[in-house]
Coordinates of C-alpha atoms in Angstrom, one line a residue:
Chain A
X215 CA 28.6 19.2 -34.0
X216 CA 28.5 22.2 -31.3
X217 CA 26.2 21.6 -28.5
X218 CA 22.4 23.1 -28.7
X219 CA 22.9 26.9 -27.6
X220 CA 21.1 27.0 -24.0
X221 CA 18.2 28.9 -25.5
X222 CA 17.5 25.8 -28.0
X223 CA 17.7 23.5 -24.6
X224 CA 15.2 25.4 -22.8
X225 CA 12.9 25.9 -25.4
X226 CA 13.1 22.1 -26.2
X227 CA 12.8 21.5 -22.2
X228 CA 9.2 23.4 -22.5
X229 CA 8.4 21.7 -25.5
X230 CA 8.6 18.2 -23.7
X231 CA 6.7 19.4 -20.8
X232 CA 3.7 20.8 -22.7
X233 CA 4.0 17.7 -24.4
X234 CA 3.2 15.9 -21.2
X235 CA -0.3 18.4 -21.0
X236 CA -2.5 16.4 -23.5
X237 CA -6.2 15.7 -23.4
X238 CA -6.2 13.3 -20.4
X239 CA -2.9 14.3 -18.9
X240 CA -1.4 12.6 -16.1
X241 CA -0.3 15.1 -13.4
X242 CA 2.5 12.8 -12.5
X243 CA 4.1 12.7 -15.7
X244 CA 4.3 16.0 -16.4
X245 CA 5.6 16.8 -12.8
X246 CA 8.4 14.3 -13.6
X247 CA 9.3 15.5 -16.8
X248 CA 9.8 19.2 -15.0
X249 CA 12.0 17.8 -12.0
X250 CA 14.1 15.7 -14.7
X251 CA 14.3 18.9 -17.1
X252 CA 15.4 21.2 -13.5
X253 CA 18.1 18.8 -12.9
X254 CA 19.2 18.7 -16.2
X255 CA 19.0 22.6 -17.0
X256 CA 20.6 23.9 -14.0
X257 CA 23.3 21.2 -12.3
X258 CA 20.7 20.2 -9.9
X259 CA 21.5 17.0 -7.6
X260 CA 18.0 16.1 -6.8
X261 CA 14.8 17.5 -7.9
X262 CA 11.8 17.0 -6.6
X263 CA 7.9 18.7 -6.9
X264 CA 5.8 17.9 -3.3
X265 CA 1.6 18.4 -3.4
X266 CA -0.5 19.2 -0.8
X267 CA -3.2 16.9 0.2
X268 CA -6.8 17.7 1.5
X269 CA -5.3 18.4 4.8
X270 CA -2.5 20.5 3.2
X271 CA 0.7 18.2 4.2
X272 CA 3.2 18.1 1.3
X273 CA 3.9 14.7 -0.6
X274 CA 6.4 13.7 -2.8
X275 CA 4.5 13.6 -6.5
X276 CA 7.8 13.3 -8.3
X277 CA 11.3 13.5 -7.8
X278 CA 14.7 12.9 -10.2
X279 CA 16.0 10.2 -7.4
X280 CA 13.9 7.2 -6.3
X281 CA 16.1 6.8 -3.8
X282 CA 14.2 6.9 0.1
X283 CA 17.5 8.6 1.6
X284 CA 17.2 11.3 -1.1
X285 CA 13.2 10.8 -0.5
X286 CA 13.8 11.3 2.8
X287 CA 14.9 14.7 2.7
X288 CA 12.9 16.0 -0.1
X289 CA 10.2 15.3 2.8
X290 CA 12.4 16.8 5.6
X291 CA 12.6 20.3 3.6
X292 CA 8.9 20.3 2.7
X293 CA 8.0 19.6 6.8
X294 CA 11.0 21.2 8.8
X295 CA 12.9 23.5 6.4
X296 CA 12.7 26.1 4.3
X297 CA 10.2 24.1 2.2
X298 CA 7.7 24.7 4.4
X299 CA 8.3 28.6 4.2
X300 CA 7.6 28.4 0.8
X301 CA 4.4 26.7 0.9
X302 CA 3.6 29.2 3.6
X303 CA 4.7 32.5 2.0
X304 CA 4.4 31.5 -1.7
X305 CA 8.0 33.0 -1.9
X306 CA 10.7 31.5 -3.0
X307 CA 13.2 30.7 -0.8
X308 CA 17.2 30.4 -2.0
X309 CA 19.5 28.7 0.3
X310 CA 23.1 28.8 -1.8
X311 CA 24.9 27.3 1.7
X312 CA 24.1 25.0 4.3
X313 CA 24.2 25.2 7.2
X314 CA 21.9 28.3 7.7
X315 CA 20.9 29.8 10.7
X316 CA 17.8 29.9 11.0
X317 CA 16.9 27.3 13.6
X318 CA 13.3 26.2 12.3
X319 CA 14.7 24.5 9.8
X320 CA 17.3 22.6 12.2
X321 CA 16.1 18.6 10.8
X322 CA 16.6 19.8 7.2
X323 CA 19.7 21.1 8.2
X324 CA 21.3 18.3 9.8
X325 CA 20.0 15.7 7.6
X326 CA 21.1 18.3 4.5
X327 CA 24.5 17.8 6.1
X328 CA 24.7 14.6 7.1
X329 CA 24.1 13.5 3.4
X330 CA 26.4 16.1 2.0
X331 CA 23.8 18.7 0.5
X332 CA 25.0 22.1 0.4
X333 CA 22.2 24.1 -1.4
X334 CA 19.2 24.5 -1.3
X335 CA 16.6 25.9 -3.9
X336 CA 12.9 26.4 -3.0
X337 CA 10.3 27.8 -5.8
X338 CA 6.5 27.7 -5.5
X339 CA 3.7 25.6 -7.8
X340 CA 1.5 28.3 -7.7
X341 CA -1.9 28.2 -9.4
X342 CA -3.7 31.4 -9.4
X343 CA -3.1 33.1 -6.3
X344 CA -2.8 29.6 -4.6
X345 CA 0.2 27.7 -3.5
X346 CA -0.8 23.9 -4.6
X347 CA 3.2 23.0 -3.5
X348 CA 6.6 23.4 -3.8
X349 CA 9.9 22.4 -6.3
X350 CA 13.1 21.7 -4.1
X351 CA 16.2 21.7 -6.4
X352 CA 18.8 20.3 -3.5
X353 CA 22.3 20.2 -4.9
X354 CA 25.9 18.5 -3.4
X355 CA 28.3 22.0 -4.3
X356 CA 27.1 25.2 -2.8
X357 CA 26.9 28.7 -4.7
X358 CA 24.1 31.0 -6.5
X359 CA 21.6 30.2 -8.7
X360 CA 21.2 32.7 -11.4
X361 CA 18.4 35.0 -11.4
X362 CA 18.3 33.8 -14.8
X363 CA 18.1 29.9 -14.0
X364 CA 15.7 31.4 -11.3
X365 CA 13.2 32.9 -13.7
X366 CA 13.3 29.6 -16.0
X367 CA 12.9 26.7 -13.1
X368 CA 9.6 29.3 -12.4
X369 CA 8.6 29.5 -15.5
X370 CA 8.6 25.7 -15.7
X371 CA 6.7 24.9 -13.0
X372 CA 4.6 27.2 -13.6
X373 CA 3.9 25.7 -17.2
X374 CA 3.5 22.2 -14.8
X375 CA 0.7 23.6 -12.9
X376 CA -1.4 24.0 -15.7
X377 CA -1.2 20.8 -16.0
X378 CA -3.6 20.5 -13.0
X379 CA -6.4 22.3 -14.5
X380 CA -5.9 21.0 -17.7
X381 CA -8.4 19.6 -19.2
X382 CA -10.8 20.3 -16.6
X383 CA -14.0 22.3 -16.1
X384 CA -12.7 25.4 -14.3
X385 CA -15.8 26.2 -12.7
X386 CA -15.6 23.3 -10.6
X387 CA -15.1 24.8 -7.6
X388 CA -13.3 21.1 -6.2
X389 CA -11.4 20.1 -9.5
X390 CA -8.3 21.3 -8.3
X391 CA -8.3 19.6 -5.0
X392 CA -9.5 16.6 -7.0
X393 CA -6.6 16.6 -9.1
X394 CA -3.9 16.6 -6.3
X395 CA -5.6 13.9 -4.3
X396 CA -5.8 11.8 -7.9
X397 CA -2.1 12.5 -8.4
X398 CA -0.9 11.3 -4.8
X399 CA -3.4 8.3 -4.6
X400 CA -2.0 7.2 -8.4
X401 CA 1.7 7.7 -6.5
X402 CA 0.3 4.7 -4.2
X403 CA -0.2 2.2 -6.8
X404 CA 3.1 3.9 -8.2
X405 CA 5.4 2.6 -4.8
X406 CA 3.3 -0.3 -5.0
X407 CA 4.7 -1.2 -8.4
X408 CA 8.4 -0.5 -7.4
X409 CA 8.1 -2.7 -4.5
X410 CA 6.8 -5.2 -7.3
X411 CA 10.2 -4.3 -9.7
X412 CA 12.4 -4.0 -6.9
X413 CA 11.8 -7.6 -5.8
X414 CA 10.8 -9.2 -8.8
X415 CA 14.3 -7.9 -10.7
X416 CA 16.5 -7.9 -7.0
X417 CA 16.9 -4.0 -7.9
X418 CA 16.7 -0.7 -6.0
X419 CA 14.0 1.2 -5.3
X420 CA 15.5 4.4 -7.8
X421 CA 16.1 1.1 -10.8
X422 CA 13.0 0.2 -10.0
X423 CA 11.5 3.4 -10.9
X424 CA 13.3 3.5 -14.0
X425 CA 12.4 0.4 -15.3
X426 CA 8.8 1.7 -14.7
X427 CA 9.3 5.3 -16.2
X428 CA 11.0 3.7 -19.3
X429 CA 8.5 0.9 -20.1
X430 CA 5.7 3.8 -19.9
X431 CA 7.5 6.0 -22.0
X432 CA 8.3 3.5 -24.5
X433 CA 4.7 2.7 -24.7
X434 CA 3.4 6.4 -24.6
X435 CA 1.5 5.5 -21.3
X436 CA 1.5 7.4 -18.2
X437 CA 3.5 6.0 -15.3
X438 CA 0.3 5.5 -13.4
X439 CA -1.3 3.4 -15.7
X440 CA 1.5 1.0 -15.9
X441 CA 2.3 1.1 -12.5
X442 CA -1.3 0.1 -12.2
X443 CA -1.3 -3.2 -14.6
X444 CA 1.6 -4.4 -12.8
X445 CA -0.6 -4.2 -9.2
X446 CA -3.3 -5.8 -11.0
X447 CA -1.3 -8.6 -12.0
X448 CA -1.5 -8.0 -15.6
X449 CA 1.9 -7.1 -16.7
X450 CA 5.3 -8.5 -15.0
X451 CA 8.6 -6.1 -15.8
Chain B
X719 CA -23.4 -12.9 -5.5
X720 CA -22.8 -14.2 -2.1
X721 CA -19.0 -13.6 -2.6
X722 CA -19.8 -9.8 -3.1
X723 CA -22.1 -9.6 -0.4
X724 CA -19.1 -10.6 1.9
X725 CA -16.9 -8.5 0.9
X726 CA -19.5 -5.5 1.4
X727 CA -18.1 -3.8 4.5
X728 CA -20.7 -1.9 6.0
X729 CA -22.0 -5.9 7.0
X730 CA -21.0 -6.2 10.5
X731 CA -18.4 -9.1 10.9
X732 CA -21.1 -10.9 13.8
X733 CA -23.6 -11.3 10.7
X734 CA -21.0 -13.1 8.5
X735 CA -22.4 -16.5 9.9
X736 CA -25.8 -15.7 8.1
X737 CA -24.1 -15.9 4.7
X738 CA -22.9 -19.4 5.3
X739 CA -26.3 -21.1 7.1
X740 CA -27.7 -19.9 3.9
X741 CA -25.6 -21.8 0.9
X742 CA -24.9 -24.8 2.8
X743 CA -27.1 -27.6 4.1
X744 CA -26.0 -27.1 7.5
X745 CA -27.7 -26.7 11.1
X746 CA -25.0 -24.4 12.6
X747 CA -22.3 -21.9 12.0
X748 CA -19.8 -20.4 14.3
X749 CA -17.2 -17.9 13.2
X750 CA -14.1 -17.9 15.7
X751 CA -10.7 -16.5 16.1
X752 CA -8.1 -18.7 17.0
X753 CA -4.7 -18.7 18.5
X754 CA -2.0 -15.8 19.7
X755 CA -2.5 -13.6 17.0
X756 CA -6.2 -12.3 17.8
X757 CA -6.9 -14.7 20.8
X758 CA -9.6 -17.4 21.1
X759 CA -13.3 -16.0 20.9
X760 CA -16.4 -16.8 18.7
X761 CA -17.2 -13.6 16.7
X762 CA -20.4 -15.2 15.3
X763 CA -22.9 -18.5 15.9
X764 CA -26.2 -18.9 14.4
X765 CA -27.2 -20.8 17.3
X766 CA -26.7 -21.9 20.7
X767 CA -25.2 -25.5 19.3
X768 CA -22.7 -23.9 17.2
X769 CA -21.2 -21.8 19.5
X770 CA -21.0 -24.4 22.0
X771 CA -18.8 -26.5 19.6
X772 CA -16.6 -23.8 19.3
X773 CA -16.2 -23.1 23.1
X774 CA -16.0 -27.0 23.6
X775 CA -12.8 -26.7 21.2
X776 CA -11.3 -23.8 23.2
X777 CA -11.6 -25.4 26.5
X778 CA -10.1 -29.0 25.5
X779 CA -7.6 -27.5 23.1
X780 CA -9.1 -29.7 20.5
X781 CA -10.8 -30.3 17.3
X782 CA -11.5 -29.7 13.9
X783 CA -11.0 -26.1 14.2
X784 CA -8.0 -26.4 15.6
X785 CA -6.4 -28.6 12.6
X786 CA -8.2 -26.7 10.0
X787 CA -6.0 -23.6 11.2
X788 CA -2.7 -26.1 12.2
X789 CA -2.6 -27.5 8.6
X790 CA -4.4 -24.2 6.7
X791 CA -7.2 -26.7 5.1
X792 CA -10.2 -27.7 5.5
X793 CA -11.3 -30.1 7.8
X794 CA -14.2 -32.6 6.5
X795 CA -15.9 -34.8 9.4
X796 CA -18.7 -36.4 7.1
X797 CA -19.4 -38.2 10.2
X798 CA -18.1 -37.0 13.4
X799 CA -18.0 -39.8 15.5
X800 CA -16.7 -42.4 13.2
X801 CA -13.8 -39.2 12.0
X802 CA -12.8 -37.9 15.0
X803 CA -12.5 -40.8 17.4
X804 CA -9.3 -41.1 17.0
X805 CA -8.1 -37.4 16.5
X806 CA -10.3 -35.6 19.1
X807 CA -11.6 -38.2 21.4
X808 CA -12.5 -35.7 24.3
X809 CA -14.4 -33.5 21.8
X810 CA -16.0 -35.9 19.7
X811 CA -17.8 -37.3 22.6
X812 CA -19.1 -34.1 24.2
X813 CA -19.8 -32.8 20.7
X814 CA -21.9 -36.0 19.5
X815 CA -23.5 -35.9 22.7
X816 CA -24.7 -32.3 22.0
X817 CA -26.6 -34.0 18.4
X818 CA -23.9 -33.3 15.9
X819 CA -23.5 -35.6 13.4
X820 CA -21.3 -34.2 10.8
X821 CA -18.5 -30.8 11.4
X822 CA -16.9 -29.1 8.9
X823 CA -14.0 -26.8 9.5
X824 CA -12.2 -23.6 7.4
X825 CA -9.6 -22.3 8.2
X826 CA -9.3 -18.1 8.2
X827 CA -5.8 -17.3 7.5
X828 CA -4.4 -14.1 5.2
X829 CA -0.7 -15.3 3.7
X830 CA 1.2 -16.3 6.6
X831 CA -0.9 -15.2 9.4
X832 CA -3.4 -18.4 10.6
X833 CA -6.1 -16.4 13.1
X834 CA -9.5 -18.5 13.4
X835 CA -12.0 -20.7 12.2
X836 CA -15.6 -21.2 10.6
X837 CA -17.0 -24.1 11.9
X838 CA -20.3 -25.4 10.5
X839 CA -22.3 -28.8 11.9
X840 CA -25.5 -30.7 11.2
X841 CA -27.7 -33.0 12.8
X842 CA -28.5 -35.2 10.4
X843 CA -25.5 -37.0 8.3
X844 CA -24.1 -34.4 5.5
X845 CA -21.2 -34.7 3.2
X846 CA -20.2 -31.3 0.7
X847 CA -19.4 -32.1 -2.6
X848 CA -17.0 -30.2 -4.8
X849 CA -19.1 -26.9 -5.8
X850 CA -19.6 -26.7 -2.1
X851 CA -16.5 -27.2 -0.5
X852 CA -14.9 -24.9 -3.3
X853 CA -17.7 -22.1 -2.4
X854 CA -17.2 -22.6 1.4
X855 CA -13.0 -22.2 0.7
X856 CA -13.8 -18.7 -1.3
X857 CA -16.4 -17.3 1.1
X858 CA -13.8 -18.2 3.9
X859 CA -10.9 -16.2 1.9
X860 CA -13.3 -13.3 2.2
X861 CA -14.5 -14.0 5.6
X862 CA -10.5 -13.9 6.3
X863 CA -10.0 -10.5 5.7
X864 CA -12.7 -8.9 6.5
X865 CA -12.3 -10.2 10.3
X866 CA -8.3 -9.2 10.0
X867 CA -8.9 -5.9 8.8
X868 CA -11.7 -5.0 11.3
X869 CA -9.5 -6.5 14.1
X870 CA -6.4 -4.8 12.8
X871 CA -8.6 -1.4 12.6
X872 CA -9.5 -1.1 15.9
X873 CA -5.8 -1.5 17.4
X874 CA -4.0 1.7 17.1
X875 CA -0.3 0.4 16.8
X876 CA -0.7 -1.1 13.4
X877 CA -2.9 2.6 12.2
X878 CA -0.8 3.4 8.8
X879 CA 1.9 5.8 9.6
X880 CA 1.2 9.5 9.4
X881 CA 4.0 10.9 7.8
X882 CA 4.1 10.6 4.0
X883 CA 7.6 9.3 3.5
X884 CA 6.6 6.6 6.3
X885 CA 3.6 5.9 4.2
X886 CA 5.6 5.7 0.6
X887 CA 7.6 2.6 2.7
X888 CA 4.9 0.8 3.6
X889 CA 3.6 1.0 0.1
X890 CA 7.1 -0.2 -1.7
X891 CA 7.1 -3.1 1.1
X892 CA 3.3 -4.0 0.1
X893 CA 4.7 -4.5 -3.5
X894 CA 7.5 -6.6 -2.7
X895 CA 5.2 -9.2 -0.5
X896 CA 2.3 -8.7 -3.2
X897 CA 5.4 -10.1 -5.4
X898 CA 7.2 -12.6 -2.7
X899 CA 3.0 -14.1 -1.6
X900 CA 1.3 -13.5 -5.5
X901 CA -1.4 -11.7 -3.2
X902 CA -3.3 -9.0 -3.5
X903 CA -2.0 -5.4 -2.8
X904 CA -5.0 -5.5 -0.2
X905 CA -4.0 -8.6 1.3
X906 CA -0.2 -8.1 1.6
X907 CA -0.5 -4.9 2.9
X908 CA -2.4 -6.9 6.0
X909 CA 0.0 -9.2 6.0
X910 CA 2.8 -6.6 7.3
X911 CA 0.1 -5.5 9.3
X912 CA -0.6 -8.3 11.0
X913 CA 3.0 -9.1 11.3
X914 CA 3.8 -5.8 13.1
X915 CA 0.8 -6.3 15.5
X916 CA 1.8 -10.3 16.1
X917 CA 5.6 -8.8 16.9
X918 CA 4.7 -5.9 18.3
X919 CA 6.5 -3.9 16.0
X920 CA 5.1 -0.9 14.2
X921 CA 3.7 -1.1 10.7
X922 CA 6.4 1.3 9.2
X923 CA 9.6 -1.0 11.3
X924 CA 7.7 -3.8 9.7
X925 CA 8.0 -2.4 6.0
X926 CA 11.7 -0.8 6.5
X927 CA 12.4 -4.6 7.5
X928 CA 10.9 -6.1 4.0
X929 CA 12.9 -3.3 2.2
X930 CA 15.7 -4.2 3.4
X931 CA 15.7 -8.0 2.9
X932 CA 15.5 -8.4 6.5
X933 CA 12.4 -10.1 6.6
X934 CA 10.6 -12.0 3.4
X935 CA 7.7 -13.9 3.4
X936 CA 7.7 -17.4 0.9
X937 CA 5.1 -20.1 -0.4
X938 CA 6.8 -23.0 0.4
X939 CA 5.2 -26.6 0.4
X940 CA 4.3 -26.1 4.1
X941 CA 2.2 -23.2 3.6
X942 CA 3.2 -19.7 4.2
X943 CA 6.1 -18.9 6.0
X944 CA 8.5 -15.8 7.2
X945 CA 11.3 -15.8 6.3
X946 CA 13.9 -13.9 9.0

């Protein structure tokens, strides 16, 4: 059997993320089915999609490693790298070799190094005119990504996005702000329920996520709402 | 119904005492912190009697208050000077010479961290029976961390972190004592809390530590204790 053509892969890649954008949709799981499908599609190391809160500092909604150290930088990029050019231009920003110069982003650069990143790929969740936050695609082997790739991981966030509106009354002037904050409050209960896993099974925090993220998709629920049962004591994993 | 009131926050902690004069046949309540964690005061008394039974216990180190938080049970002194003789000599005499006849003690404690007391006294002879005593444990469980979590608040080292990542730790490390206590989320999260304040650590040094297998809390037979 010959592999899927890379045309059948993407479209099958945007077929499991609408997929994610049904009637009560769950902004978290669609967001982690785009970051899995970016690392998948384009050799990405780690993938993850940061929000903005009411006060506009970006959060980690979803990410491809559960890992904090991998965390950790996603986080880095988004406050003191090129992350945070993105959020602030609505440009994308493409970094095919770090180190870089330009000295703002000096933490993301050292801690890039220091755990043996060497590119950097920076597109923007945009919602109407509005930057709502960014995807970093960080990867361990440095080079281009195609303008091709480029236009896809775009085209997939932006499919994401709608997932925020979804569903909602676009009139309301607040829904979209609503929807963020829901989606980084539900990532709460979502640590909350690692730490459960990670104890409970002696795991790692990245297992433990997996564990979660498999029992939901098993069970067609939404991360959230398992991750929720297990805080409230109804459901051991 | 009175459990719910409790828990309502926008009730001052001083008015707590109110709650308890009314569902028990009592003359007196006192609510009191105890020991290093949040030092020795009275938070509450519903009269002049009660809180002088609490400051009698400061000052001679003794009392029922004082075992109700050294053994994390109640303490029930049906009659005080028959009970406490023996125990709390110094006490029991100033106390009984104040009118009190029967003392009952609760301890206010949140997982591992023992912080104060209710005290409640009459002057005629009273014993609780079971629906009361197991009422007066649960409005104690709620007393406890509503006077943690307005003490905690107001001391700026143990403020959640402000940086997200620093945030996401302190929420994996709440799950892993909500699984190590079988807490609440609520409650384990002021449990590292209160252990960063009664360390002097911050919250976030705290939670890398739980992560990490550094520190664990476990029920053992004894109570509540930290494992290091």
């Amino acid at each position: 059997m010959t592999p899927p053509s890379r045309e059948l892969t993407l479209v099958r890649m945007f077929a499991r993320l609408t997929d994610t954008l049904v009637d009560d949709v769950d902004l978290i799981d669609t967001l982690q089915v785009l970051v899995e499908n970016c690392a998948e599609a384009f050799g990405i190391t780690v993938a993850g999609v940061l929000l903005a809160d009411g006060a506009g500092q970006l959060e980690v909604a979803a990410s491809t490693s559960e890992d904090n150290r991998a965390v950790e930088v996603l986080q880095v990029a988004a406050d003191d790298g090129p992350g945070a050019t993105t959020f602030r231009t609505g440009e994308a920003v493409l970094v095919p070799a770090i180190p870089v110069e330009a000295s703002e982003w000096g933490p993301f650069t050292r801690m890039a190094e220091a755990k043996g990143y060497a590119a950097v790929f920076i597109l923007p969740m945009r919602l109407r005119s509005e930057t709502v936050g960014i995807l970093i695609l960080l990867r361990t082997t440095q080079g281009r990504l195609s303008d091709d790739d480029v236009e896809a991981a775009q085209a997939m966030a932006d499919v994401a996005t709608v997932g925020i509106l979804h569903g909602r009354a676009l009139r309301e002037s607040d829904a979209v702000v609503r929807q963020l904050e829901r989606a980084l409050n539900s990532r709460v209960v979502i640590e909350q329920a690692k730490g459960v896993i990670a104890h409970t099974r002696s795991v790692s925090m990245d297992e433990a996520f997996r564990i979660l993220r498999d029992h939901a998709r098993s069970n067609r629920l939404s991360v959230s709402v398992v991750a929720a049962e297990i805080a409230e004591r109804r459901l051991v994993l | 119904m009175i459990l719910a009131d409790l828990r309502r926050s926008d009730r001052p902690v001083s008015g707590l005492s109110e709650s308890f004069l009314a569902a028990f046949p009592v003359a007196g309540v006192a609510l009191s912190t105890v020991g290093d964690l949040l030092g020795s005061e009275t938070l509450a008394a519903s009269n002049d009697v009660s809180r002088h039974v609490d400051e009698l216990q400061f000052d001679l180190g003794e009392g029922p208050c004082w075992e109700a938080i050294a053994t994390v049970r109640p303490v029930y002194a049906d009659r005080l000077e028959r009970d406490g003789a023996v125990k709390w000599p110094a006490f029991t005499q100033a106390a009984v010479a104040t009118g009190v006849i029967s003392l009952f003690a609760f301890p206010l404690f949140v997982g591992p961290l023992r912080f104060g007391a209710i005290d409640m006294y009459s002057d005629r002879p009273v014993s609780l029976g079971r629906g009361h005593r197991e009422l007066a444990v649960a409005m104690a469980q709620v007393v406890s961390r509503r006077v943690l979590d307005s003490a905690l608040s107001s001391i700026d080292s143990v403020e959640m972190p402000d940086s997200p990542f620093s945030r996401r730790i302190v929420h994996q490390a709440t799950g892993m004592v909500f699984a190590q206590l079988g807490l609440s989320m609520d409650d384990s999260r002021l449990v590292i809390h209160g252990h960063a304040f009664a360390h002097d650590l911050s919250v976030m040094d705290v939670a890398q530590r739980v992560i990490d297998g550094e520190l664990a809390f476990a029920a053992t037979d004894s109570g509540i204790q930290e494992l290091e």
